[in-house]
Amino acid sequence: MFRRTPVPQQRILSSHVPRSDGKILHRQKRGWMWNQFFLLEEYTGSDYQYVGKLHSDQDKGDGSLKYILSGDGAGTLFIIDEKTGDIHATRRIDREEKAFYTLRAQAINRRTLRPVEPESEFVIKIHDINDNEPTFPEEIYTASVPEMSVVGTSVVQVTATDADDPSYGNSARVIYSILQGQPYFSVEPETGIIRTALPNMNRENREQYQVVIQAKDMGGQMGGLSGTTTVNITLTDVNDNPPRFPQ
């Protein structure tokens, strides 16, 4: 489930230096360049979750460099091994609480305390898991539609929201279905619009209907989380009965 973030590739800048014999030497100036790190929310492992590795090409592996981390959650939520540059998260992270963290990294000479690289900024983005069910703003809706409406007449639209990340996977992709109220009514899976499904629905025969709508995330697939709401629908009267004398 977890994959280590690869070490960001170093940026190589080339410059041309003329020699006395007229030939050109290529001198390379190296620096570090940070890519975005990714971390899965709600990690439940027993150890600290590995985030990624900061590395400078000035590091010769002799322990002379010290890596320093600052910014959002540095030293508390995120800790760094000052010798290796490895970053770990110390606790579970909720993406709905904070979706990304901006931190700064610096490598200094342990003896002189002088920086060997300019301070660089990078981002740790929290990848979403499906831990929020769709919710409707109202538990009960009230709607009406004229009796004898043609099949497909729009009654009302219900909309559920999902706090998961809509840009990552299908965790926030909601599909609507009808659990109660058939065959009288139907619901559009993508929009949540409830429509009449039977012709000649007569108020004089039945006036009230209770419809239960389900919203399910993960595009409605198995394993998705769901929420429901109830819609009380009334057939309103139209002038479809002539006056009648008892005699």
Short mmCIF file of C-alpha atoms in Angstrom, two decimals:
data_model
loop_
_atom_site.label_atom_id
_atom_site.label_comp_id
_atom_site.label_asym_id
_atom_site.label_seq_id
_atom_site.Cartn_x
_atom_site.Cartn_y
_atom_site.Cartn_z
CA MET A 1 0.00 0.00 0.00
CA PHE A 2 2.88 2.34 0.74
CA ARG A 3 5.63 3.30 -1.63
CA ARG A 4 8.75 5.17 -0.72
CA THR A 5 9.14 8.55 -2.32
CA PRO A 6 12.17 8.44 -4.62
CA VAL A 7 15.06 10.74 -3.90
CA PRO A 8 14.53 13.96 -5.90
CA GLN A 9 16.86 14.22 -8.84
CA GLN A 10 19.59 16.81 -8.62
CA ARG A 11 19.71 19.80 -10.90
CA ILE A 12 22.91 20.12 -12.91
CA LEU A 13 23.91 23.49 -14.27
CA SER A 14 26.68 23.60 -16.89
CA SER A 15 28.97 26.53 -17.50
CA HIS A 16 31.68 26.95 -20.13
CA VAL A 17 35.16 27.94 -18.99
CA PRO A 18 37.82 28.79 -21.64
CA ARG A 19 41.25 27.23 -21.24
CA SER A 20 44.53 28.84 -22.19
CA ASP A 21 44.83 26.53 -25.19
CA GLY A 22 41.52 27.73 -26.53
CA LYS A 23 39.53 24.61 -25.68
CA ILE A 24 36.36 24.72 -23.60
CA LEU A 25 36.06 23.06 -20.21
CA HIS A 26 32.58 22.11 -18.97
CA ARG A 27 32.28 22.88 -15.28
CA GLN A 28 29.17 21.56 -13.54
CA LYS A 29 27.58 23.34 -10.61
CA ARG A 30 25.33 21.04 -8.66
CA GLY A 31 22.40 21.96 -6.48
CA TRP A 32 19.41 20.28 -4.97
CA MET A 33 15.88 20.46 -6.27
CA TRP A 34 12.82 19.25 -4.35
CA ASN A 35 9.88 17.48 -5.81
CA GLN A 36 6.55 17.06 -4.08
CA PHE A 37 6.33 14.26 -1.53
CA PHE A 38 3.15 12.22 -1.01
CA LEU A 39 1.83 10.68 2.18
CA LEU A 40 -1.25 8.51 2.70
CA GLU A 41 -3.69 9.77 5.31
CA GLU A 42 -4.88 7.73 8.29
CA TYR A 43 -1.80 5.48 8.37
CA THR A 44 -2.35 2.77 11.03
CA GLY A 45 1.07 1.10 11.17
CA SER A 46 2.97 0.70 14.42
CA ASP A 47 6.07 2.53 13.17
CA TYR A 48 6.45 6.09 11.98
CA GLN A 49 5.38 6.48 8.37
CA TYR A 50 8.23 7.07 5.96
CA VAL A 51 7.75 10.24 3.91
CA GLY A 52 10.88 10.61 1.82
CA LYS A 53 14.56 11.51 1.81
CA LEU A 54 16.27 14.86 1.49
CA HIS A 55 19.71 14.65 -0.03
CA SER A 56 22.39 17.05 -1.17
CA ASP A 57 25.13 16.01 -3.56
CA GLN A 58 27.49 17.84 -1.21
CA ASP A 59 26.92 14.98 1.23
CA LYS A 60 29.95 12.69 1.07
CA GLY A 61 28.52 10.26 3.59
CA ASP A 62 31.10 11.13 6.25
CA GLY A 63 28.63 12.75 8.65
CA SER A 64 29.95 16.25 8.02
CA LEU A 65 26.53 17.55 6.92
CA LYS A 66 23.48 18.18 9.04
CA TYR A 67 19.97 18.32 7.60
CA ILE A 68 17.52 20.78 9.13
CA LEU A 69 13.75 20.83 8.65
CA SER A 70 11.44 23.78 9.34
CA GLY A 71 7.91 24.86 8.47
CA ASP A 72 4.49 23.23 8.90
CA GLY A 73 4.70 20.54 11.59
CA ALA A 74 8.51 20.34 11.57
CA GLY A 75 9.84 18.76 14.74
CA THR A 76 6.43 17.54 15.88
CA LEU A 77 4.40 16.04 13.06
CA PHE A 78 7.42 15.59 10.78
CA ILE A 79 10.87 14.65 12.03
CA ILE A 80 14.10 14.36 10.09
CA ASP A 81 17.19 12.29 10.68
CA GLU A 82 19.79 15.05 10.67
CA LYS A 83 22.49 12.68 9.37
CA THR A 84 20.63 10.80 6.61
CA GLY A 85 17.90 13.31 5.64
CA ASP A 86 15.13 10.70 6.07
CA ILE A 87 11.75 12.24 6.96
CA HIS A 88 9.04 10.41 8.93
CA ALA A 89 5.54 11.34 10.06
CA THR A 90 4.96 10.74 13.76
CA ARG A 91 1.19 10.32 13.78
CA ARG A 92 -1.89 9.69 11.65
CA ILE A 93 -2.81 12.58 9.38
CA ASP A 94 -6.32 13.54 8.31
CA ARG A 95 -6.42 15.06 4.83
CA GLU A 96 -9.75 16.73 5.59
CA GLU A 97 -8.00 18.60 8.40
CA LYS A 98 -5.07 19.72 6.23
CA ALA A 99 -4.39 18.64 2.65
CA PHE A 100 -0.74 19.62 2.31
CA TYR A 101 2.20 20.86 4.36
CA THR A 102 4.84 23.33 3.22
CA LEU A 103 8.28 22.81 4.71
CA ARG A 104 11.80 24.12 4.21
CA ALA A 105 15.01 22.12 4.14
CA GLN A 106 18.59 23.15 4.67
CA ALA A 107 21.90 21.35 4.74
CA ILE A 108 24.68 22.86 6.82
CA ASN A 109 28.26 21.95 7.60
CA ARG A 110 28.20 20.37 11.02
CA ARG A 111 31.56 21.88 12.01
CA THR A 112 31.23 25.44 10.69
CA LEU A 113 27.38 25.60 10.86
CA ARG A 114 27.43 27.26 7.47
CA PRO A 115 24.90 26.24 4.79
CA VAL A 116 26.23 24.16 1.93
CA GLU A 117 23.02 24.56 -0.06
CA PRO A 118 20.50 27.42 -0.22
CA GLU A 119 17.36 26.78 1.81
CA SER A 120 14.73 25.06 -0.33
CA GLU A 121 10.95 24.76 0.03
CA PHE A 122 9.00 21.60 -0.69
CA VAL A 123 5.48 20.28 -0.20
CA ILE A 124 4.15 17.12 1.43
CA LYS A 125 0.74 16.39 -0.09
CA ILE A 126 -1.63 14.09 1.77
CA HIS A 127 -3.18 11.43 -0.45
CA ASP A 128 -6.81 10.75 0.24
CA ILE A 129 -8.45 7.54 1.40
CA ASN A 130 -12.17 6.92 1.34
CA ASP A 131 -13.00 7.69 4.96
CA ASN A 132 -16.01 10.01 4.55
CA GLU A 133 -19.49 8.93 3.55
CA PRO A 134 -21.72 11.16 1.41
CA THR A 135 -24.06 13.34 3.46
CA PHE A 136 -27.24 15.19 2.56
CA PRO A 137 -27.82 18.66 4.03
CA GLU A 138 -31.36 17.61 5.04
CA GLU A 139 -32.57 14.35 6.55
CA ILE A 140 -36.09 14.90 5.19
CA TYR A 141 -37.12 16.82 2.09
CA THR A 142 -40.62 17.91 1.12
CA ALA A 143 -41.64 18.19 -2.52
CA SER A 144 -44.73 18.14 -4.71
CA VAL A 145 -45.67 17.36 -8.28
CA PRO A 146 -49.00 17.76 -10.11
CA GLU A 147 -51.05 14.60 -10.38
CA MET A 148 -51.36 12.99 -13.82
CA SER A 149 -47.89 14.30 -14.77
CA VAL A 150 -46.22 12.65 -17.73
CA VAL A 151 -43.47 10.12 -17.04
CA GLY A 152 -40.12 11.84 -16.49
CA THR A 153 -41.50 15.01 -14.91
CA SER A 154 -38.87 16.52 -12.59
CA VAL A 155 -39.95 16.60 -8.96
CA VAL A 156 -36.92 17.77 -6.95
CA GLN A 157 -33.14 17.47 -6.91
CA VAL A 158 -31.24 16.19 -3.87
CA THR A 159 -27.48 16.63 -3.59
CA ALA A 160 -25.06 14.89 -1.25
CA THR A 161 -21.54 16.10 -0.50
CA ASP A 162 -18.45 14.03 0.23
CA ALA A 163 -15.52 15.47 2.18
CA ASP A 164 -12.97 13.25 0.43
CA ASP A 165 -10.64 14.60 -2.27
CA PRO A 166 -12.55 14.93 -5.58
CA SER A 167 -9.30 15.16 -7.56
CA TYR A 168 -7.89 11.83 -6.39
CA GLY A 169 -9.58 8.54 -7.27
CA ASN A 170 -13.33 7.97 -6.91
CA SER A 171 -13.59 8.59 -3.17
CA ALA A 172 -15.83 11.62 -3.69
CA ARG A 173 -17.65 10.47 -6.87
CA VAL A 174 -21.26 10.06 -5.76
CA ILE A 175 -23.93 7.97 -7.48
CA TYR A 176 -27.62 8.18 -6.52
CA SER A 177 -30.10 5.31 -6.37
CA ILE A 178 -33.65 4.87 -5.09
CA LEU A 179 -34.19 2.48 -2.17
CA GLN A 180 -37.88 3.15 -1.63
CA GLY A 181 -40.52 4.74 -3.84
CA GLN A 182 -40.49 2.53 -6.92
CA PRO A 183 -42.20 2.09 -9.29
CA TYR A 184 -43.71 5.52 -8.82
CA PHE A 185 -40.49 7.54 -8.92
CA SER A 186 -36.92 7.23 -10.21
CA VAL A 187 -33.68 9.15 -9.62
CA GLU A 188 -30.95 10.13 -12.07
CA PRO A 189 -27.71 8.44 -10.89
CA GLU A 190 -25.39 11.34 -11.69
CA THR A 191 -27.54 14.36 -10.79
CA GLY A 192 -29.88 13.25 -7.99
CA ILE A 193 -32.94 14.56 -9.84
CA ILE A 194 -36.08 12.67 -8.83
CA ARG A 195 -38.62 12.14 -11.62
CA THR A 196 -42.05 10.56 -11.98
CA ALA A 197 -41.88 7.00 -13.30
CA LEU A 198 -45.55 6.01 -13.72
CA PRO A 199 -48.24 7.64 -15.87
CA ASN A 200 -51.70 8.63 -14.61
CA MET A 201 -50.78 9.00 -10.93
CA ASN A 202 -54.09 10.15 -9.50
CA ARG A 203 -54.26 12.23 -6.31
CA GLU A 204 -57.74 10.92 -5.66
CA ASN A 205 -56.32 7.38 -5.41
CA ARG A 206 -53.15 8.24 -3.42
CA GLU A 207 -51.82 11.62 -2.40
CA GLN A 208 -48.62 10.99 -0.36
CA TYR A 209 -45.44 9.09 -1.25
CA GLN A 210 -42.26 8.53 0.74
CA VAL A 211 -39.11 8.14 -1.31
CA VAL A 212 -35.72 7.10 0.12
CA ILE A 213 -32.64 8.11 -1.88
CA GLN A 214 -29.16 6.68 -1.36
CA ALA A 215 -25.92 8.45 -2.27
CA LYS A 216 -22.91 6.13 -2.58
CA ASP A 217 -19.32 7.15 -3.24
CA MET A 218 -16.62 5.29 -5.20
CA GLY A 219 -18.86 5.74 -8.23
CA GLY A 220 -21.42 3.40 -6.66
CA GLN A 221 -19.01 0.47 -6.65
CA MET A 222 -18.90 -2.23 -4.03
CA GLY A 223 -17.07 -1.07 -0.95
CA GLY A 224 -18.18 2.55 -1.29
CA LEU A 225 -19.64 4.44 1.66
CA SER A 226 -23.23 5.65 1.52
CA GLY A 227 -25.75 7.99 3.08
CA THR A 228 -29.52 8.30 2.69
CA THR A 229 -32.25 10.90 2.81
CA THR A 230 -36.06 10.78 2.74
CA VAL A 231 -38.22 12.79 0.36
CA ASN A 232 -41.93 13.18 1.14
CA ILE A 233 -43.73 13.85 -2.15
CA THR A 234 -47.30 15.12 -2.42
CA LEU A 235 -49.43 14.93 -5.57
CA THR A 236 -51.08 18.29 -6.02
CA ASP A 237 -54.55 18.56 -7.47
CA VAL A 238 -55.34 19.42 -11.06
CA ASN A 239 -58.81 20.07 -12.49
CA ASP A 240 -59.47 16.56 -13.76
CA ASN A 241 -62.89 15.86 -12.22
CA PRO A 242 -66.13 17.40 -13.51
CA PRO A 243 -68.83 18.41 -11.03
CA ARG A 244 -71.33 15.60 -10.30
CA PHE A 245 -74.87 15.82 -8.93
CA PRO A 246 -75.89 13.11 -6.47
CA GLN A 247 -79.27 12.86 -8.26
#
